[in-house]
């Protein structure tokens, strides 16, 4: 049966993992975890993009082979996934034999069908972007940073007939307005296609670059990185094998906005179409994390964020929470250490963590450690139940639309309501009125309802905070549901024994936290 198949971009092997890599994987992982909780069978692919000039140059500087360099980088990136609790099913590397075989097979097919031709070309070549560029790539009349100053180059190369398919692609996009999510990005693709597109140079002479996959029909050339990299999405799931149909067409390619046009929205659909392979169902293009001042993050500017520093200090759950709470999927977001600490302290330490500790303490003190059965239910209690009942479908819908920020906002607004409920009811006062059945009834109902509300919160947090969600459930003496189909208000924790354990989110002093920023 066809699985829900989702991929991320494969990261370049010429640097260290940064917040952008971390965010994309966390976003993809949260989508996958949500789908799994919705009862779908899923497959999650990520990986490493290893060929190209920059990797070759870095390896040369370190006097090691490119493959040795990539082996080390792959370990680092995989390690990042483990630390971030990103639970992928497969990790593809473009140096994998299984990948190289498919790239060569595809090149041969396109060559045989006349989609690739050989020609001499004179043009502007950007070493930084590793491609021929055109005047139209300029931004406000200047070459942007990711292109740098191009050089004029005359070279015989192989070209893919991209231009043949321009009208077909425009037509496809018009017929499939939700191909790119969010919709405003699809408009950008259509805008780009208003100008004629050139055929794509898909080769590099080995004399200039040898670290790549050799063309099957000319051993003096290797293939261009994008032609190699994009193919990972099909080489990983057994292109031309029987199992291919269990995965393809992919449901979502999760990518950053910078690699939407032209790579994913133009090269890739045309490559697939020319090969007679069905197109991806959707591309999900997320925005970029920028520094506080709104500028690009970079090592040289000294404003980049090291994801593992945050994971070490605050834990992966808190880091994941912040990235998904703060960023509106599809738009850019600003990362600021102060904002991180403020959110951590307010939402996680004060609102969520404190409530769990208070609840467990009160159940320990007033109910011998067992969650009581609710007794009398008044309007105040009913409000809690009704809010929880509304919260479940609403958060499921928001997550389903990738609006994790809104889903989380709703969850934490409910946590606030639970906190106010506790304050209003003041179980510590009710507990003092021994022999007063109304007070005892209210005490039991309050603790039971907070426990049930908390159970629902913990369940809904699972895709975002894969450790904390189940951990809260464990402390409440209960276990996670299989699928969210089975999640509803049920005061099902009654009679369960709570576990008084350490603080979930220790409050952080701004000064102390600043040592790492
Ligand atoms: N290797 C190519 C992708 C090939 S996919 C067939 C590549 N690699 S990358 O390492 O530069 O970027 C990997 C992903 O990280 C991209 O989707 C990119 O948009 C994303 N990010 C890189 N920096 C980012 C931020 N500052 N913020 C959010 N994501 C960004 O491109």
Short mmCIF file of C-alpha atoms and ligand atoms in Angstrom, two decimals:
data_model
loop_
_atom_site.label_atom_id
_atom_site.label_comp_id
_atom_site.label_asym_id
_atom_site.label_seq_id
_atom_site.Cartn_x
_atom_site.Cartn_y
_atom_site.Cartn_z
CA UNK A 1 0.00 0.00 0.00
CA UNK A 2 1.18 3.52 -0.77
CA UNK A 3 2.75 5.15 2.26
CA UNK A 4 2.72 8.84 3.10
CA UNK A 5 6.18 9.66 1.74
CA UNK A 6 7.97 12.81 2.83
CA UNK A 7 11.49 14.05 2.18
CA UNK A 8 13.70 16.93 3.26
CA UNK A 9 16.40 18.59 1.18
CA UNK A 10 19.67 16.71 1.36
CA UNK A 11 22.22 18.92 3.09
CA UNK A 12 25.47 20.01 1.48
CA UNK A 13 28.39 18.12 2.89
CA UNK A 14 30.67 21.15 2.95
CA UNK A 15 29.75 22.63 6.29
CA UNK A 16 28.47 22.03 9.79
CA UNK A 17 24.82 21.67 10.71
CA UNK A 18 23.14 24.98 11.51
CA UNK A 19 19.69 26.13 12.57
CA UNK A 20 18.31 25.94 9.01
CA UNK A 21 19.20 22.26 8.70
CA UNK A 22 17.82 21.60 12.18
CA UNK A 23 14.57 23.47 11.53
CA UNK A 24 13.79 21.70 8.27
CA UNK A 25 14.28 18.30 9.82
CA UNK A 26 12.25 19.17 12.90
CA UNK A 27 9.43 20.48 10.72
CA UNK A 28 9.48 17.32 8.59
CA UNK A 29 9.66 15.11 11.67
CA UNK A 30 6.70 16.89 13.28
CA UNK A 31 4.67 16.36 10.10
CA UNK A 32 5.57 12.67 10.03
CA UNK A 33 4.78 12.18 13.71
CA UNK A 34 1.44 13.94 13.23
CA UNK A 35 0.56 11.70 10.29
CA UNK A 36 1.54 8.60 12.24
CA UNK A 37 -0.75 9.70 15.07
CA UNK A 38 -3.46 10.18 12.46
CA UNK A 39 -3.03 6.49 11.69
CA UNK A 40 -1.16 6.79 8.40
CA UNK A 41 1.77 4.64 7.38
CA UNK A 42 4.65 6.96 6.69
CA UNK A 43 8.11 7.01 5.21
CA UNK A 44 10.58 9.77 5.98
CA UNK A 45 13.72 10.31 3.92
CA UNK A 46 16.59 12.68 4.53
CA UNK A 47 20.24 12.64 3.54
CA UNK A 48 23.44 14.29 2.40
CA UNK A 49 24.44 15.96 -0.88
CA UNK A 50 28.08 15.06 -1.27
CA UNK A 51 29.36 15.88 -4.76
CA UNK A 52 30.53 19.18 -6.18
CA UNK A 53 33.37 21.59 -6.28
CA UNK A 54 33.05 22.98 -2.76
CA UNK A 55 33.28 19.58 -1.13
CA UNK A 56 36.28 18.72 -3.33
CA UNK A 57 37.97 22.01 -2.35
CA UNK A 58 37.32 21.57 1.38
CA UNK A 59 38.71 18.04 1.25
CA UNK A 60 41.78 19.25 -0.58
CA UNK A 61 42.40 21.93 2.04
CA UNK A 62 42.26 19.27 4.74
CA UNK A 63 44.45 16.91 2.68
CA UNK A 64 41.88 14.14 2.83
CA UNK A 65 39.80 12.47 0.13
CA UNK A 66 36.34 13.90 -0.53
CA UNK A 67 34.81 10.59 0.52
CA UNK A 68 36.62 10.65 3.88
CA UNK A 69 35.43 14.22 4.41
CA UNK A 70 31.84 13.23 3.60
CA UNK A 71 31.94 10.21 5.90
CA UNK A 72 32.77 12.52 8.80
CA UNK A 73 30.12 15.07 7.81
CA UNK A 74 27.48 12.34 7.42
CA UNK A 75 28.16 11.20 10.97
CA UNK A 76 27.77 14.77 12.22
CA UNK A 77 24.47 15.32 10.41
CA UNK A 78 23.07 11.95 11.44
CA UNK A 79 24.16 12.70 15.01
CA UNK A 80 22.23 15.97 14.83
CA UNK A 81 19.09 14.03 13.87
CA UNK A 82 19.51 11.72 16.85
CA UNK A 83 19.96 14.65 19.23
CA UNK A 84 16.94 16.45 17.76
CA UNK A 85 14.81 13.29 17.96
CA UNK A 86 14.33 13.39 14.20
CA UNK A 87 13.23 9.88 13.44
CA UNK A 88 13.94 9.32 9.75
CA UNK A 89 13.40 5.96 8.03
CA UNK A 90 16.25 6.27 5.58
CA UNK A 91 19.33 8.42 5.17
CA UNK A 92 20.58 8.63 1.61
CA UNK A 93 24.03 9.79 0.63
CA UNK A 94 24.69 10.74 -2.97
CA UNK A 95 27.87 8.64 -2.84
CA UNK A 96 25.78 5.52 -2.11
CA UNK A 97 26.09 2.97 -4.88
CA UNK A 98 22.28 2.60 -5.00
CA UNK A 99 22.03 6.30 -5.80
CA UNK A 100 24.79 6.46 -8.39
CA UNK A 101 23.25 3.55 -10.31
CA UNK A 102 19.92 5.37 -10.63
CA UNK A 103 21.52 8.69 -11.63
CA UNK A 104 23.43 6.97 -14.42
CA UNK A 105 20.36 5.05 -15.53
CA UNK A 106 18.37 8.26 -15.78
CA UNK A 107 21.09 10.10 -17.66
CA UNK A 108 21.31 7.23 -20.14
CA UNK A 109 17.54 7.21 -20.66
CA UNK A 110 17.42 10.94 -21.30
CA UNK A 111 20.40 10.72 -23.64
CA UNK A 112 18.81 7.83 -25.55
CA UNK A 113 15.54 9.69 -25.93
CA UNK A 114 17.28 12.81 -27.18
CA UNK A 115 16.41 14.93 -24.15
CA UNK A 116 20.10 15.55 -23.54
CA UNK A 117 22.37 16.96 -26.27
CA UNK A 118 26.00 18.08 -26.56
CA UNK A 119 26.88 21.66 -27.43
CA UNK A 120 29.47 24.34 -27.06
CA UNK A 121 28.37 27.15 -24.82
CA UNK A 122 29.79 30.48 -23.84
CA UNK A 123 28.28 32.01 -20.76
CA UNK A 124 28.74 33.41 -17.30
CA UNK A 125 29.68 30.74 -14.79
CA UNK A 126 29.37 31.13 -11.04
CA UNK A 127 31.85 28.97 -9.15
CA UNK A 128 30.02 29.72 -5.94
CA UNK A 129 26.64 28.50 -7.19
CA UNK A 130 28.30 25.91 -9.45
CA UNK A 131 26.15 26.82 -12.45
CA UNK A 132 25.86 29.03 -15.49
CA UNK A 133 23.97 32.18 -14.62
CA UNK A 134 22.13 34.83 -16.59
CA UNK A 135 21.59 38.54 -16.23
CA UNK A 136 18.12 37.77 -14.83
CA UNK A 137 19.73 36.14 -11.78
CA UNK A 138 20.88 39.58 -10.66
CA UNK A 139 19.04 41.14 -7.74
CA UNK A 140 18.57 44.89 -8.01
CA UNK A 141 21.19 44.96 -10.74
CA UNK A 142 23.83 43.11 -8.69
CA UNK A 143 24.98 39.53 -8.36
CA UNK A 144 23.61 38.17 -5.08
CA UNK A 145 25.87 36.57 -2.45
CA UNK A 146 25.03 33.00 -3.37
CA UNK A 147 26.26 33.64 -6.94
CA UNK A 148 29.23 35.93 -6.38
CA UNK A 149 31.13 37.44 -9.34
CA UNK A 150 30.72 35.03 -12.31
CA UNK A 151 33.43 34.43 -14.92
CA UNK A 152 33.00 34.12 -18.66
CA UNK A 153 33.46 30.52 -19.74
CA UNK A 154 33.48 28.75 -23.10
CA UNK A 155 32.98 25.04 -22.81
CA UNK A 156 31.56 21.98 -24.53
CA UNK A 157 28.94 20.44 -22.31
CA UNK A 158 25.77 18.40 -22.19
CA UNK A 159 22.40 20.12 -21.98
CA UNK A 160 18.96 18.98 -20.93
CA UNK A 161 16.05 20.29 -23.03
CA UNK A 162 14.37 22.20 -20.25
CA UNK A 163 12.98 24.87 -22.56
CA UNK A 164 10.86 22.31 -24.44
CA UNK A 165 8.74 21.88 -21.37
CA UNK A 166 8.16 25.43 -20.27
CA UNK A 167 4.59 25.65 -21.64
CA UNK A 168 3.74 22.22 -20.29
CA UNK A 169 4.94 23.24 -16.81
CA UNK A 170 2.98 26.48 -16.82
CA UNK A 171 -0.11 24.53 -17.79
CA UNK A 172 0.55 21.95 -15.07
CA UNK A 173 0.91 24.67 -12.41
CA UNK A 174 -2.28 26.36 -13.54
CA UNK A 175 -4.14 23.08 -13.29
CA UNK A 176 -2.61 22.23 -9.90
CA UNK A 177 -2.77 25.43 -7.87
CA UNK A 178 -1.80 23.63 -4.65
CA UNK A 179 1.34 22.03 -6.06
CA UNK A 180 3.51 24.43 -4.07
CA UNK A 181 2.54 25.14 -0.48
CA UNK A 182 2.11 27.92 0.60
CA UNK A 183 0.21 29.27 -2.40
CA UNK A 184 2.12 32.57 -2.62
CA UNK A 185 5.25 30.61 -3.47
CA UNK A 186 3.52 28.94 -6.41
CA UNK A 187 2.85 32.43 -7.74
CA UNK A 188 6.60 33.11 -7.58
CA UNK A 189 7.23 30.04 -9.71
CA UNK A 190 4.68 31.14 -12.30
CA UNK A 191 6.24 34.59 -12.28
CA UNK A 192 9.67 33.07 -12.96
CA UNK A 193 8.23 31.13 -15.89
CA UNK A 194 6.98 34.30 -17.57
CA UNK A 195 10.48 34.74 -19.03
CA UNK A 196 11.88 32.07 -21.36
CA UNK A 197 13.98 29.46 -19.57
CA UNK A 198 17.25 28.12 -21.00
CA UNK A 199 18.20 24.51 -21.42
CA UNK A 200 20.07 23.22 -18.39
CA UNK A 201 23.77 22.45 -18.53
CA UNK A 202 23.96 19.10 -16.77
CA UNK A 203 27.65 18.26 -17.08
CA UNK A 204 31.01 19.45 -15.84
CA UNK A 205 34.25 18.47 -17.59
CA UNK A 206 36.37 16.31 -15.30
CA UNK A 207 39.32 18.59 -16.04
CA UNK A 208 37.48 21.21 -13.96
CA UNK A 209 35.69 18.96 -11.48
CA UNK A 210 36.17 15.27 -10.92
CA UNK A 211 34.17 14.79 -7.70
CA UNK A 212 30.86 13.73 -9.19
CA UNK A 213 29.01 10.96 -10.97
CA UNK A 214 30.47 10.16 -14.35
CA UNK A 215 28.16 10.50 -17.37
CA UNK A 216 27.41 7.00 -18.70
CA UNK A 217 27.87 8.21 -22.28
CA UNK A 218 31.02 10.32 -21.86
CA UNK A 219 33.68 9.44 -19.31
CA UNK A 220 35.31 12.88 -19.61
CA UNK A 221 32.40 14.45 -17.78
CA UNK A 222 30.59 14.22 -14.45
CA UNK A 223 27.02 15.30 -13.90
CA UNK A 224 25.96 18.63 -12.47
CA UNK A 225 25.19 18.55 -8.71
CA UNK A 226 21.47 19.34 -8.99
CA UNK A 227 20.93 16.65 -11.59
CA UNK A 228 22.56 14.25 -9.16
CA UNK A 229 21.01 15.56 -5.92
CA UNK A 230 17.35 15.70 -6.95
CA UNK A 231 17.43 12.08 -8.02
CA UNK A 232 17.94 11.04 -4.37
CA UNK A 233 14.18 11.27 -3.87
CA UNK A 234 13.62 8.34 -6.21
CA UNK A 235 16.89 6.42 -5.89
CA UNK A 236 16.24 5.96 -2.15
CA UNK A 237 12.90 4.26 -2.66
CA UNK A 238 13.81 1.82 -5.40
CA UNK A 239 13.15 3.55 -8.71
CA UNK A 240 12.14 0.86 -11.24
CA UNK A 241 11.83 -1.75 -8.49
CA UNK A 242 8.51 -3.26 -7.56
CA UNK A 243 8.41 -1.42 -4.22
CA UNK A 244 8.65 2.01 -5.91
CA UNK A 245 4.87 2.36 -6.07
CA UNK A 246 4.66 2.01 -2.27
CA UNK A 247 6.31 5.43 -2.01
CA UNK A 248 6.02 7.34 -5.24
CA UNK A 249 4.58 9.86 -5.95
CA UNK A 250 6.08 11.59 -2.96
CA UNK A 251 3.48 13.44 -0.87
CA UNK A 252 5.69 16.36 0.18
CA UNK A 253 9.19 17.50 -0.57
CA UNK A 254 9.99 19.77 2.39
CA UNK A 255 12.53 22.36 1.25
CA UNK A 256 13.68 25.90 1.96
CA UNK A 257 12.41 28.79 -0.15
CA UNK A 258 15.88 29.31 -1.66
CA UNK A 259 15.87 25.99 -3.49
CA UNK A 260 12.30 26.12 -4.78
CA UNK A 261 13.04 28.04 -7.97
CA UNK A 262 14.51 26.80 -10.20
CA UNK A 263 15.68 23.47 -8.73
CA UNK A 264 12.58 21.88 -7.21
CA UNK A 265 9.79 23.67 -9.02
CA UNK A 266 11.33 23.72 -12.51
CA UNK A 267 14.21 21.25 -13.03
CA UNK A 268 12.70 18.43 -11.00
CA UNK A 269 9.15 18.34 -12.42
CA UNK A 270 10.56 18.58 -15.94
CA UNK A 271 13.12 15.83 -15.32
CA UNK A 272 10.38 13.56 -14.01
CA UNK A 273 7.99 14.39 -16.80
CA UNK A 274 10.64 13.75 -19.45
CA UNK A 275 11.22 10.34 -17.85
CA UNK A 276 7.52 9.52 -17.67
CA UNK A 277 7.56 9.45 -13.86
CA UNK A 278 4.56 10.94 -12.01
CA UNK A 279 5.18 14.32 -10.41
CA UNK A 280 5.45 14.97 -6.66
CA UNK A 281 2.09 15.68 -5.06
CA UNK A 282 3.34 18.83 -3.31
CA UNK A 283 6.38 20.91 -2.51
CA UNK A 284 6.32 22.48 0.94
CA UNK A 285 8.61 25.50 0.89
CA UNK A 286 9.47 26.87 4.32
CA UNK A 287 11.00 30.23 5.11
CA UNK A 288 14.38 31.07 6.56
CA UNK A 289 15.58 31.71 10.06
CA UNK A 290 17.24 35.09 10.10
CA UNK A 291 19.28 36.78 12.77
CA UNK A 292 17.53 39.15 15.17
CA UNK A 293 18.34 42.11 12.97
CA UNK A 294 16.63 40.40 10.01
CA UNK A 295 19.90 39.68 8.23
CA UNK A 296 21.04 36.31 6.91
CA UNK A 297 22.83 34.13 9.44
CA UNK A 298 26.39 33.27 8.57
CA UNK A 299 29.53 32.10 10.27
CA UNK A 300 31.46 35.10 9.01
CA UNK A 301 28.94 37.53 10.51
CA UNK A 302 29.18 35.64 13.80
CA UNK A 303 25.39 35.53 14.12
CA UNK A 304 24.72 31.87 13.34
CA UNK A 305 22.94 29.66 15.84
CA UNK A 306 24.45 26.34 16.82
CA UNK A 307 21.49 24.00 17.30
CA UNK A 308 23.39 21.61 19.52
CA UNK A 309 24.24 24.34 22.04
CA UNK A 310 20.51 24.82 22.58
CA UNK A 311 19.83 21.11 22.72
CA UNK A 312 22.59 20.66 25.32
CA UNK A 313 21.32 23.46 27.50
CA UNK A 314 17.53 23.26 27.16
CA UNK A 315 16.89 19.81 25.73
CA UNK A 316 15.64 18.86 22.26
CA UNK A 317 11.97 19.21 23.21
CA UNK A 318 12.34 22.86 24.16
CA UNK A 319 14.34 23.65 21.03
CA UNK A 320 11.83 21.90 18.76
CA UNK A 321 9.00 23.67 20.56
CA UNK A 322 10.54 27.07 20.07
CA UNK A 323 11.24 26.62 16.36
CA UNK A 324 7.74 25.38 15.58
CA UNK A 325 5.97 27.81 17.92
CA UNK A 326 7.79 30.86 16.65
CA UNK A 327 7.95 30.28 12.89
CA UNK A 328 4.85 30.56 10.71
CA UNK A 329 5.42 27.69 8.29
CA UNK A 330 6.31 29.15 4.91
CA UNK A 331 7.44 32.54 6.19
CA UNK A 332 10.75 33.80 7.55
CA UNK A 333 11.36 34.03 11.27
CA UNK A 334 13.87 35.86 13.44
CA UNK A 335 15.87 33.92 15.95
CA UNK A 336 16.81 35.74 19.09
CA UNK A 337 18.29 34.26 22.20
CA UNK A 338 16.24 36.59 24.40
CA UNK A 339 13.02 35.50 22.73
CA UNK A 340 14.02 31.89 23.19
CA UNK A 341 14.62 32.32 26.91
CA UNK A 342 11.44 34.35 27.37
CA UNK A 343 9.34 31.69 25.66
CA UNK A 344 11.06 28.86 27.43
CA UNK A 345 10.48 30.42 30.85
CA UNK A 346 6.92 31.59 30.22
CA UNK A 347 5.42 28.64 28.33
CA UNK A 348 7.50 25.67 29.33
CA UNK A 349 8.91 26.37 32.80
CA UNK A 350 6.04 28.43 34.25
CA UNK A 351 2.87 27.35 32.49
CA UNK A 352 3.39 23.72 31.48
CA UNK A 353 6.16 22.43 33.76
CA UNK A 354 4.77 24.05 36.90
CA UNK A 355 1.29 22.78 36.28
CA UNK A 356 2.51 19.20 35.91
CA UNK A 357 4.53 19.47 39.17
CA UNK A 358 1.68 21.12 41.05
CA UNK A 359 -0.83 18.56 39.87
CA UNK A 360 1.37 15.63 40.82
CA UNK A 361 2.19 17.17 44.22
CA UNK A 362 -1.48 17.80 44.99
CA UNK A 363 -2.54 14.32 43.91
CA UNK A 364 0.23 12.96 46.14
CA UNK A 365 -0.72 15.11 49.10
CA UNK A 366 -4.52 15.04 48.95
CA UNK A 367 -5.34 11.77 47.16
CA UNK A 368 -2.57 9.35 48.24
CA UNK A 369 -0.93 9.61 44.84
CA UNK A 370 -3.87 8.32 42.83
CA UNK A 371 -5.79 10.46 40.36
CA UNK A 372 -9.30 10.73 41.82
CA UNK A 373 -12.61 10.11 40.09
CA UNK A 374 -14.51 13.31 39.33
CA UNK A 375 -17.49 13.97 41.52
CA UNK A 376 -19.83 16.95 41.16
CA UNK A 377 -19.40 18.74 37.81
CA UNK A 378 -20.31 22.44 37.73
CA UNK A 379 -20.09 25.11 34.99
CA UNK A 380 -16.45 25.88 35.78
CA UNK A 381 -15.50 22.22 35.31
CA UNK A 382 -17.68 21.85 32.25
CA UNK A 383 -15.82 24.78 30.67
CA UNK A 384 -12.60 22.82 30.99
CA UNK A 385 -14.12 19.72 29.47
CA UNK A 386 -15.64 21.68 26.60
CA UNK A 387 -12.40 23.52 25.87
CA UNK A 388 -10.51 20.23 25.80
CA UNK A 389 -13.09 18.70 23.46
CA UNK A 390 -12.77 21.65 21.12
CA UNK A 391 -8.99 21.68 21.36
CA UNK A 392 -8.48 18.17 20.01
CA UNK A 393 -10.04 18.59 16.52
CA UNK A 394 -8.79 22.13 16.26
CA UNK A 395 -5.14 21.26 16.92
CA UNK A 396 -5.38 18.24 14.62
CA UNK A 397 -6.61 20.51 11.87
CA UNK A 398 -3.94 23.15 12.43
CA UNK A 399 -1.15 20.57 12.47
CA UNK A 400 -2.65 18.97 9.37
CA UNK A 401 -2.30 22.36 7.63
CA UNK A 402 1.30 22.69 8.91
CA UNK A 403 0.17 25.55 11.17
CA UNK A 404 2.14 24.22 14.12
CA UNK A 405 2.48 27.71 15.56
CA UNK A 406 -1.31 28.08 15.77
CA UNK A 407 -1.80 24.56 17.14
CA UNK A 408 0.75 25.25 19.86
CA UNK A 409 -0.75 28.63 20.62
CA UNK A 410 -4.11 26.94 21.20
CA UNK A 411 -2.60 24.24 23.40
CA UNK A 412 -0.85 26.81 25.57
CA UNK A 413 -3.92 28.92 25.82
CA UNK A 414 -5.67 25.83 27.20
CA UNK A 415 -2.76 25.26 29.63
CA UNK A 416 -3.37 28.85 30.79
CA UNK A 417 -7.03 28.03 31.31
CA UNK A 418 -6.07 24.98 33.39
CA UNK A 419 -3.76 27.13 35.52
CA UNK A 420 -6.53 29.67 36.12
CA UNK A 421 -8.93 26.85 36.98
CA UNK A 422 -6.52 25.60 39.65
CA UNK A 423 -6.12 29.12 41.05
CA UNK A 424 -9.88 29.64 41.18
CA UNK A 425 -10.60 26.30 42.78
CA UNK A 426 -7.62 26.47 45.13
CA UNK A 427 -7.46 22.73 45.91
CA UNK A 428 -5.20 23.50 48.92
CA UNK A 429 -8.14 25.32 50.53
CA UNK A 430 -10.65 22.61 49.59
CA UNK A 431 -8.36 19.98 51.10
CA UNK A 432 -8.50 21.73 54.44
CA UNK A 433 -12.29 21.37 54.65
CA UNK A 434 -12.28 17.77 55.74
CA UNK A 435 -15.78 16.46 56.46
CA UNK A 436 -17.31 18.85 53.90
CA UNK A 437 -18.52 16.57 51.05
CA UNK A 438 -19.00 19.48 48.61
CA UNK A 439 -15.40 20.58 49.11
CA UNK A 440 -14.09 17.02 48.76
CA UNK A 441 -16.19 16.54 45.61
CA UNK A 442 -14.82 19.74 44.11
CA UNK A 443 -11.28 18.80 45.07
CA UNK A 444 -11.61 15.43 43.32
CA UNK A 445 -13.23 16.93 40.24
CA UNK A 446 -10.60 19.65 39.97
CA UNK A 447 -7.65 17.27 40.23
CA UNK A 448 -9.29 14.76 37.93
CA UNK A 449 -10.10 17.42 35.32
CA UNK A 450 -6.64 18.97 35.42
CA UNK A 451 -5.14 15.48 35.02
CA UNK A 452 -7.39 14.77 32.06
CA UNK A 453 -6.72 18.17 30.51
CA UNK A 454 -3.01 17.57 30.98
CA UNK A 455 -3.29 14.13 29.39
CA UNK A 456 -4.83 15.69 26.30
CA UNK A 457 -2.19 18.43 26.22
CA UNK A 458 0.60 15.83 26.48
CA UNK A 459 -0.94 13.78 23.67
CA UNK A 460 -1.21 16.80 21.40
CA UNK A 461 2.37 17.81 22.14
CA UNK A 462 3.79 14.47 21.05
CA UNK A 463 4.73 15.41 17.45
CA UNK A 464 6.48 18.56 18.66
CA UNK A 465 7.97 17.28 21.91
CA UNK A 466 8.46 13.55 21.40
CA UNK A 467 10.07 13.00 24.80
CA UNK A 468 8.08 15.39 27.01
CA UNK A 469 4.67 14.31 25.70
CA UNK A 470 5.02 10.63 26.64
CA UNK A 471 6.98 11.61 29.77
CA UNK A 472 4.07 13.66 31.11
CA UNK A 473 1.75 10.74 30.36
CA UNK A 474 4.10 8.39 32.21
CA UNK A 475 4.13 10.66 35.24
CA UNK A 476 0.35 10.69 35.15
CA UNK A 477 0.48 6.91 35.29
CA UNK A 478 -0.99 6.52 31.83
CA UNK A 479 0.33 5.59 28.39
CA UNK A 480 0.03 7.23 24.97
CA UNK A 481 -2.85 6.38 22.63
CA UNK A 482 -2.07 4.51 19.38
CA UNK A 483 -3.77 7.03 17.17
CA UNK A 484 -5.55 10.30 17.80
CA UNK A 485 -8.76 8.69 16.62
CA UNK A 486 -8.84 7.33 20.15
CA UNK A 487 -8.21 10.65 21.82
CA UNK A 488 -11.15 12.25 23.52
CA UNK A 489 -12.07 13.61 26.93
CA UNK A 490 -12.55 10.54 29.08
CA UNK A 491 -11.13 11.16 32.57
CA UNK A 492 -9.40 7.90 31.78
CA UNK A 493 -6.54 8.60 34.16
CA UNK A 494 -8.75 8.05 37.22
CA UNK A 495 -7.24 5.58 39.68
CA UNK A 496 -3.82 5.81 38.04
CA UNK A 497 -0.84 6.35 40.29
CA UNK A 498 1.18 9.50 39.63
CA UNK A 499 4.97 9.58 39.69
CA UNK A 500 6.51 12.48 41.60
CA UNK A 501 9.75 13.02 39.71
CA UNK A 502 12.08 15.92 38.90
CA UNK A 503 11.22 19.25 37.34
CA UNK A 504 10.52 19.03 33.60
CA UNK A 505 11.71 22.49 32.61
CA UNK A 506 13.96 24.17 35.17
CA UNK A 507 13.56 27.92 34.99
CA UNK A 508 16.54 29.62 33.41
CA UNK A 509 18.10 32.83 34.63
CA UNK A 510 18.63 35.17 31.73
CA UNK A 511 22.18 35.99 32.83
CA UNK A 512 23.23 32.36 33.12
CA UNK A 513 21.63 31.48 29.78
CA UNK A 514 23.39 34.37 28.12
CA UNK A 515 26.77 32.78 28.62
CA UNK A 516 25.97 30.57 25.63
CA UNK A 517 24.43 33.14 23.32
N1 LIG B 1 22.10 20.37 -1.11
C1 LIG B 1 21.08 21.32 -1.40
C2 LIG B 1 19.72 20.66 -1.42
C3 LIG B 1 19.57 19.52 -2.40
S1 LIG B 1 17.98 18.81 -2.28
C4 LIG B 1 17.92 17.75 -3.55
C5 LIG B 1 21.07 22.41 -0.32
N2 LIG B 1 21.70 22.13 0.83
S2 LIG B 1 21.87 23.16 2.06
O1 LIG B 1 22.65 22.45 3.06
O2 LIG B 1 22.39 24.40 1.62
O3 LIG B 1 20.43 23.45 2.61
C6 LIG B 1 19.63 22.42 3.10
C7 LIG B 1 18.26 22.97 3.49
O4 LIG B 1 18.44 23.85 4.60
C8 LIG B 1 17.60 23.77 2.37
O5 LIG B 1 16.25 23.41 2.22
C9 LIG B 1 17.72 25.20 2.85
O6 LIG B 1 16.67 26.02 2.44
C10 LIG B 1 17.67 25.01 4.35
N3 LIG B 1 18.25 26.16 5.05
C11 LIG B 1 19.53 26.59 5.02
N4 LIG B 1 19.63 27.72 5.79
C12 LIG B 1 18.42 28.04 6.31
C13 LIG B 1 17.95 28.95 7.28
N5 LIG B 1 18.71 29.90 7.79
N6 LIG B 1 16.67 28.81 7.71
C14 LIG B 1 15.86 27.78 7.30
N7 LIG B 1 16.29 26.90 6.41
C15 LIG B 1 17.45 27.14 5.68
O7 LIG B 1 20.49 23.45 -0.55
#
